[in-house]
Coordinates of C-alpha atoms in Angstrom, one line a residue:
M2 CA -6.6 -8.4 43.7
K3 CA -8.9 -10.3 46.0
S4 CA -6.6 -13.2 46.3
Q5 CA -2.8 -13.7 46.9
S6 CA -2.7 -17.0 44.7
I7 CA -0.3 -17.0 41.7
L8 CA -2.1 -16.1 38.5
K9 CA -1.1 -18.4 35.7
I10 CA -1.1 -16.7 32.2
G11 CA -0.8 -18.4 28.9
V12 CA 1.3 -16.5 26.3
L13 CA 2.9 -17.1 23.0
P14 CA 6.1 -15.0 23.2
S15 CA 7.0 -13.2 20.0
P16 CA 9.4 -10.5 19.0
N17 CA 7.9 -7.0 18.9
Y18 CA 4.6 -8.5 20.1
L19 CA 5.2 -10.0 23.5
E20 CA 8.7 -10.5 24.9
I21 CA 9.4 -11.7 28.3
N22 CA 12.6 -11.1 30.2
R23 CA 14.0 -11.2 33.8
T24 CA 15.5 -8.4 35.6
T25 CA 18.3 -8.8 38.1
D26 CA 16.0 -9.1 41.0
G27 CA 13.9 -11.8 39.4
A28 CA 11.0 -9.8 38.2
F29 CA 9.4 -10.0 34.9
R30 CA 10.1 -7.3 32.3
L31 CA 7.4 -7.3 29.4
S32 CA 8.3 -5.6 26.1
G33 CA 6.7 -5.5 22.7
F34 CA 3.3 -3.6 22.2
Q35 CA 1.1 -6.5 23.5
G36 CA 3.6 -7.1 26.3
K37 CA 3.3 -3.4 27.4
F38 CA -0.4 -3.6 27.4
L39 CA -0.4 -7.0 29.3
G40 CA 2.1 -5.3 31.9
A41 CA -0.2 -2.5 32.4
I42 CA -3.3 -4.8 33.1
L43 CA -1.1 -7.0 35.4
S44 CA 0.3 -3.9 37.3
A45 CA -3.4 -2.8 37.8
L46 CA -4.5 -6.3 39.1
G47 CA -1.8 -6.2 41.7
M48 CA -1.7 -10.0 41.8
K49 CA 1.4 -12.3 41.7
Y50 CA 1.7 -14.1 38.3
E51 CA 3.7 -16.6 36.1
F52 CA 3.5 -17.3 32.5
V53 CA 3.0 -20.6 30.9
V54 CA 3.4 -21.5 27.2
P55 CA 1.2 -24.2 25.6
K56 CA 3.0 -27.3 24.2
I57 CA 1.5 -26.4 20.8
P58 CA 2.3 -22.8 20.1
K59 CA -1.3 -22.0 18.6
W60 CA -3.9 -19.4 19.5
G61 CA -6.5 -22.1 19.8
H62 CA -8.6 -24.4 17.7
R63 CA -9.9 -28.1 17.9
N64 CA -7.7 -31.0 16.7
D65 CA -8.9 -33.9 14.9
D66 CA -10.0 -35.5 18.2
G67 CA -12.2 -32.6 19.0
Q68 CA -10.0 -31.4 21.8
W69 CA -8.9 -27.9 22.3
I70 CA -5.2 -27.1 21.8
G71 CA -3.0 -23.9 22.1
L72 CA -3.8 -21.1 24.5
V73 CA -7.7 -21.6 24.5
G74 CA -6.8 -25.4 25.2
M75 CA -4.9 -24.4 28.2
V76 CA -7.6 -22.2 29.7
N77 CA -10.2 -24.7 28.8
R78 CA -8.5 -27.3 30.9
C79 CA -7.7 -24.9 33.6
E80 CA -4.1 -25.1 33.2
A81 CA -4.1 -21.2 32.9
D82 CA -6.3 -18.6 34.4
M83 CA -6.0 -16.3 31.5
A84 CA -4.4 -16.3 28.0
F85 CA -3.2 -13.2 26.3
S86 CA -2.3 -12.8 22.6
S87 CA -4.2 -12.0 19.3
I88 CA -7.1 -14.5 20.2
V89 CA -10.1 -13.7 18.1
L90 CA -13.4 -14.3 19.7
S91 CA -15.6 -16.7 17.9
E92 CA -18.8 -18.6 18.8
E93 CA -16.9 -21.8 19.1
R94 CA -14.3 -20.5 21.2
N95 CA -17.0 -18.6 23.5
K96 CA -18.3 -22.2 24.3
A97 CA -14.9 -23.4 25.7
V98 CA -13.6 -20.2 27.5
D99 CA -14.9 -16.8 28.6
F100 CA -13.6 -13.7 27.2
S101 CA -12.9 -10.4 28.5
T102 CA -14.2 -7.0 26.9
P103 CA -12.6 -6.9 23.4
F104 CA -9.4 -4.7 23.4
T105 CA -9.3 -4.3 19.7
A106 CA -11.0 -5.2 16.4
E107 CA -8.5 -7.0 14.0
G108 CA -9.2 -6.6 10.2
M109 CA -7.7 -9.2 7.6
T110 CA -6.0 -7.6 4.8
F111 CA -3.0 -8.7 2.5
L112 CA 0.5 -8.0 1.6
I113 CA 2.1 -8.1 -1.8
Q114 CA 5.5 -6.9 -3.2
K115 CA 5.4 -3.5 -4.7
P116 CA 5.9 -3.7 -8.4
G117 CA 8.6 -1.2 -8.6
E118 CA 9.0 2.1 -10.2
L119 CA 7.7 3.0 -13.7
A120 CA 10.2 3.5 -16.3
P121 CA 11.7 7.1 -15.7
A122 CA 12.5 7.4 -19.4
L123 CA 8.8 8.1 -20.1
A124 CA 8.3 10.5 -17.2
F125 CA 7.6 13.4 -19.4
L126 CA 4.2 11.5 -20.4
Y127 CA 3.1 10.9 -16.8
P128 CA 1.7 14.3 -15.9
F129 CA -1.4 13.8 -17.9
D130 CA -3.2 10.7 -18.7
S131 CA -4.0 9.4 -22.3
W132 CA -7.4 11.2 -22.7
I133 CA -5.8 14.5 -21.9
W134 CA -3.0 14.1 -24.4
L135 CA -5.6 13.2 -26.9
C136 CA -7.7 16.1 -26.4
L137 CA -4.7 18.4 -26.4
A138 CA -3.5 16.9 -29.6
S139 CA -7.1 17.2 -31.1
F140 CA -7.2 21.0 -30.2
L141 CA -3.7 21.5 -31.9
V142 CA -4.9 19.9 -35.0
S143 CA -8.2 21.4 -35.4
L144 CA -7.8 25.0 -34.0
P145 CA -5.4 26.1 -36.8
V146 CA -8.1 25.5 -39.3
I147 CA -10.5 27.8 -37.3
F148 CA -7.8 30.4 -36.9
Q149 CA -7.0 30.2 -40.5
I150 CA -10.5 30.9 -41.4
S151 CA -10.9 33.8 -38.8
L152 CA -7.7 35.3 -40.2
G153 CA -8.9 35.2 -43.8
G154 CA -6.0 33.0 -44.9
K155 CA -3.4 35.5 -44.0
A156 CA -1.4 32.7 -42.4
S157 CA -0.6 29.0 -43.3
Y158 CA -1.9 26.3 -41.4
G159 CA 1.6 25.2 -40.4
R160 CA 2.4 28.7 -39.2
I161 CA -0.6 28.8 -36.9
F162 CA -0.1 25.3 -35.6
L163 CA 3.5 26.2 -34.5
E164 CA 2.1 29.4 -33.0
L165 CA -0.3 27.7 -30.9
Y166 CA 2.0 25.0 -29.8
A167 CA 4.7 27.8 -28.8
S168 CA 1.9 29.5 -26.8
I169 CA 1.7 26.2 -24.7
L170 CA 5.6 26.6 -24.2
R171 CA 4.9 30.1 -22.9
Q172 CA 6.2 31.8 -26.0
P173 CA 4.4 35.0 -27.5
W174 CA 2.0 35.1 -30.3
T175 CA 3.9 36.7 -33.4
I176 CA 1.3 36.8 -36.2
Q177 CA 0.3 40.4 -37.0
R178 CA -2.7 41.8 -38.3
N179 CA -5.1 39.9 -36.3
T180 CA -8.7 40.0 -36.8
R181 CA -11.5 40.6 -34.2
K182 CA -12.5 36.9 -34.8
S183 CA -8.9 35.5 -34.1
N184 CA -8.6 37.9 -31.0
F185 CA -11.8 36.4 -29.7
L186 CA -10.5 32.8 -30.2
L187 CA -7.2 33.9 -28.5
I188 CA -9.0 35.2 -25.4
F189 CA -10.3 31.5 -24.9
W190 CA -7.0 29.9 -25.9
W191 CA -4.5 31.6 -23.8
P192 CA -6.0 30.6 -20.5
L193 CA -6.1 26.9 -21.6
A194 CA -2.5 27.1 -22.7
M195 CA -1.3 28.8 -19.4
V196 CA -3.3 26.1 -17.4
V197 CA -1.8 23.2 -19.4
S198 CA 1.8 24.6 -19.3
F199 CA 1.9 25.3 -15.4
S200 CA 0.1 22.2 -14.6
Y201 CA 2.5 20.1 -16.6
S202 CA 5.5 21.6 -15.1
A203 CA 4.4 21.2 -11.6
A204 CA 3.3 17.6 -12.2
L205 CA 6.4 16.6 -14.0
L206 CA 8.6 17.9 -11.2
S207 CA 6.8 15.9 -8.8
F208 CA 7.1 12.7 -10.8
L209 CA 10.8 13.2 -11.3
T210 CA 11.5 13.7 -7.6
I211 CA 9.1 10.9 -6.3
P212 CA 9.1 8.2 -9.0
L213 CA 5.7 6.8 -9.8
Q214 CA 5.2 3.0 -8.6
G215 CA 3.6 0.5 -10.8
E216 CA 0.1 -0.9 -10.0
S217 CA -0.4 -4.2 -8.2
I218 CA -3.5 -6.0 -6.9
Q219 CA -5.5 -3.7 -4.8
N220 CA -8.4 -5.7 -3.3
F221 CA -9.6 -9.1 -2.6
R222 CA -11.7 -9.4 -5.7
D223 CA -8.9 -8.8 -8.0
L224 CA -6.8 -11.2 -5.7
A225 CA -9.4 -14.0 -6.0
D226 CA -9.5 -13.5 -9.8
A227 CA -5.7 -13.8 -10.1
V228 CA -5.5 -16.9 -7.9
V229 CA -8.2 -18.6 -9.8
K230 CA -6.2 -17.7 -13.2
G231 CA -3.2 -19.2 -11.6
T232 CA -1.0 -16.1 -11.8
H233 CA -0.7 -15.6 -8.0
Q234 CA -0.7 -17.5 -4.8
C235 CA -2.4 -16.6 -1.6
Y236 CA -1.0 -17.6 2.0
A237 CA -3.3 -17.5 4.9
L238 CA -2.5 -17.6 8.5
Q239 CA -3.1 -21.0 10.0
E240 CA -3.9 -19.9 13.4
T241 CA -7.0 -17.9 12.3
D242 CA -10.4 -18.8 11.1
V243 CA -10.1 -17.1 7.7
I244 CA -10.8 -20.3 5.8
T245 CA -14.0 -21.0 7.6
F246 CA -15.2 -17.4 6.9
L247 CA -14.2 -17.7 3.2
F248 CA -16.2 -21.0 2.9
E249 CA -19.2 -19.5 4.8
S250 CA -19.2 -16.4 2.7
K251 CA -22.0 -15.6 0.1
Q252 CA -19.5 -14.0 -2.2
P253 CA -18.4 -16.4 -5.0
H254 CA -15.0 -15.0 -5.4
Y255 CA -14.3 -15.5 -1.5
V256 CA -15.4 -19.0 -1.8
A257 CA -13.0 -19.6 -4.8
L258 CA -10.1 -18.1 -2.9
G259 CA -10.7 -20.3 0.2
K260 CA -10.9 -23.5 -2.1
A261 CA -7.7 -22.5 -3.8
I262 CA -5.8 -21.9 -0.4
L263 CA -7.0 -25.3 1.1
K264 CA -6.4 -27.2 -2.2
N265 CA -2.7 -26.0 -2.4
N266 CA -2.1 -25.9 1.5
W267 CA -1.2 -22.4 1.2
F268 CA -0.6 -21.8 5.0
Y269 CA 2.0 -20.1 7.1
S270 CA 2.5 -19.8 10.8
F271 CA 2.5 -16.8 13.0
A272 CA 6.0 -17.6 14.2
N273 CA 7.0 -17.0 10.7
I274 CA 5.0 -13.6 10.1
R275 CA 8.3 -11.6 9.7
Q276 CA 10.2 -13.8 7.3
R277 CA 8.3 -12.6 4.0
Q278 CA 8.9 -15.9 2.4
H279 CA 5.6 -15.7 0.8
I280 CA 5.6 -12.1 -0.2
N281 CA 6.7 -11.3 -3.9
Q282 CA 4.9 -9.8 -7.0
H283 CA 3.1 -13.2 -7.7
S284 CA 2.4 -14.4 -4.0
V285 CA 0.2 -12.6 -1.4
Q286 CA 0.2 -13.2 2.3
L287 CA -3.0 -12.5 4.4
I288 CA -2.2 -10.7 7.5
G289 CA -3.9 -8.8 10.4
R290 CA -4.0 -5.0 9.8
T291 CA -2.5 -4.4 13.3
S292 CA 0.4 -6.8 12.2
A293 CA 0.8 -5.0 9.0
Q294 CA 0.9 -1.7 10.5
L295 CA 3.5 -2.9 13.1
L296 CA 6.0 -4.7 10.7
Y297 CA 5.4 -3.2 7.2
G298 CA 4.5 0.4 8.0
S299 CA 7.0 1.8 5.6
S300 CA 8.8 -0.8 3.4
D301 CA 8.7 -2.1 -0.2
V302 CA 5.6 -4.1 0.6
F303 CA 2.2 -3.0 -0.4
V304 CA -0.6 -3.2 2.3
S305 CA -4.1 -3.4 0.7
K306 CA -6.7 -1.0 1.9
D307 CA -9.3 -3.6 1.4
T308 CA -10.4 -5.5 4.4
L309 CA -11.6 -9.1 4.3
A310 CA -13.4 -9.2 7.7
I311 CA -13.2 -7.7 11.1
W312 CA -13.0 -9.8 14.3
P313 CA -13.0 -8.8 17.9
V314 CA -9.9 -9.7 19.9
G315 CA -10.0 -10.3 23.7
I316 CA -8.4 -12.0 26.7
A317 CA -9.2 -15.5 27.2
L318 CA -10.5 -16.3 30.7
R319 CA -10.9 -19.4 32.7
R320 CA -14.6 -20.2 33.6
G321 CA -15.3 -18.9 36.9
F322 CA -12.2 -16.7 37.0
C323 CA -12.5 -14.3 40.2
C324 CA -11.4 -11.0 38.6
K325 CA -13.1 -11.0 35.3
S326 CA -15.0 -7.8 36.2
E327 CA -11.7 -6.2 37.3
V328 CA -10.0 -7.1 34.1
N329 CA -12.8 -5.7 32.1
S330 CA -12.8 -2.5 33.9
I331 CA -9.0 -2.2 33.5
V332 CA -9.2 -2.9 29.8
L333 CA -11.9 -0.2 29.3
K334 CA -9.8 2.4 31.2
L335 CA -6.7 1.7 29.2
L336 CA -8.8 1.7 25.9
S337 CA -10.2 5.1 26.8
S338 CA -6.8 6.6 27.6
G339 CA -5.4 5.6 24.2
I340 CA -2.4 3.8 25.7
P341 CA -2.7 0.6 23.6
D342 CA -2.6 2.6 20.5
K343 CA 0.6 4.5 21.6
F344 CA 2.3 1.2 22.5
L345 CA 1.5 0.1 18.8
R346 CA 2.8 3.3 17.4
D347 CA 6.0 3.3 19.5
E348 CA 6.9 -0.3 18.4
S349 CA 6.0 0.2 14.8
F350 CA 8.3 3.3 14.8
K351 CA 11.2 1.3 16.3
I352 CA 10.8 -1.4 13.7
Q353 CA 10.5 1.0 10.8
L354 CA 13.7 3.0 12.0
A355 CA 15.7 -0.2 12.4
D356 CA 14.7 -1.5 8.8
R357 CA 15.5 1.9 7.4
R358 CA 19.0 1.9 8.9
K359 CA 19.6 -1.5 7.3
R360 CA 18.5 -0.5 3.9
I361 CA 20.1 2.8 3.3
G362 CA 22.7 5.0 4.9
I363 CA 22.8 8.7 5.2
K364 CA 24.9 9.1 2.0
D365 CA 22.6 7.0 0.0
A366 CA 19.7 9.0 1.0
D367 CA 21.2 12.1 -0.3
V368 CA 22.1 10.4 -3.6
E369 CA 18.6 9.0 -4.0
Q370 CA 17.3 12.8 -4.1
Q371 CA 19.4 13.7 -7.3
L372 CA 18.1 13.5 -10.7
S373 CA 20.3 11.4 -13.2
F374 CA 20.4 11.1 -17.0
K375 CA 18.1 8.0 -16.7
D376 CA 15.4 10.0 -15.1
V377 CA 15.2 12.6 -18.1
S378 CA 16.5 10.3 -20.9
G379 CA 13.2 10.2 -22.4
A380 CA 13.0 13.9 -22.8
F381 CA 16.5 13.9 -24.5
M382 CA 15.2 11.2 -26.9
F383 CA 12.2 13.2 -27.7
L384 CA 14.4 16.2 -28.4
G385 CA 16.8 14.0 -30.4
G386 CA 13.9 12.7 -32.5
G387 CA 12.7 16.2 -33.1
Y388 CA 16.1 17.3 -34.2
F389 CA 16.3 14.3 -36.6
L390 CA 12.9 15.1 -38.2
S391 CA 14.0 18.7 -38.6
F392 CA 17.1 17.8 -40.3
F393 CA 15.3 15.3 -42.5
C394 CA 12.7 18.0 -43.6
F395 CA 15.5 20.6 -44.1
F396 CA 17.6 18.3 -46.4
G397 CA 14.4 17.2 -48.1
E398 CA 13.6 20.8 -48.9
I399 CA 17.1 21.4 -50.4
I400 CA 16.8 18.3 -52.6
F401 CA 13.4 19.2 -53.7
A402 CA 14.6 22.8 -54.6
R403 CA 17.4 21.6 -56.6
L404 CA 15.4 19.1 -58.5
R405 CA 12.7 21.4 -59.1
K406 CA 15.3 23.9 -60.4
K407 CA 17.0 21.2 -62.5
Y408 CA 13.8 20.1 -64.3
S409 CA 12.1 23.4 -64.5

């Protein structure tokens, strides 16, 4: 802006994040949600620029010799005027380079393979949990005794039980010569039967059309317990300082998780963030929430709602950089306009649309909405079991009557 010197910008090109291409006239064309954000900043600065890539493709940390490598190392050695990527602000990095106003806050979460759908054969049991079924069964067993007393013994226990059960199935009450006491009981029973019946029907339909998913690890405490028990593995992004955070945490389960990751060398590179090689039902991958939203917004991967920590992300600037105030002003204006969020949503939608086209076609989508025999097989099994018991009781009564007649 104030100088016509060429601005050197350190970058780590990555698909969907920051992609750099040349147009026919030799100009740079930036794409990806970070690329579009960087392009808006550079356009507002109005300076000539070129891109440089570090020899070691890292965001920036000290090596064994204490020297900075990656993007932060380039800016620290004045090989670049600024570096743009998902560079987290930390106390140690602040000693090596300057930073702009943070343009986002990155939270660390984890990904795990969804456990899959629950058995559709038992879908008729899903609408209510075990406590509701237990309470309903208790009512059906105990209430016939109270009704029998209120009716003065005019109906058997079995008859009243079937009448109450039928009322839940929206059948009329057929016992005649009711007493005032029994009518009083029915006033309270019928609303309960109606609520149970309609609630069950509505919930069952939703479970049949959208099958329930099994439960997986939900938070970092459960994850740490699973890793300590040896049932799960946890892979951390090696470009981040997550291990340092875990070891410095006052939470014992965080420390245990950090020790397990470091002991087993469970790390993966940002360059392999889309390969999903460490994501299955017994392996977890730590990831920034922005990356999770971008890459796994709608897939068979579960994104935990729990957050390990939140770190500010900014642009690394060379000490004495002439346009720091201008960069900060531009970043604040873009943030207030909501443009960076729009870039992220657009790129995420593009990825999800492409993934969905790969997974299913239009015909498959139509077939998935149809109910199959497998979805309602449990209800048919339940019906078949009822018929079997009915015939068993029927033949038992016949045999009992004949034996009684024979020996009477």
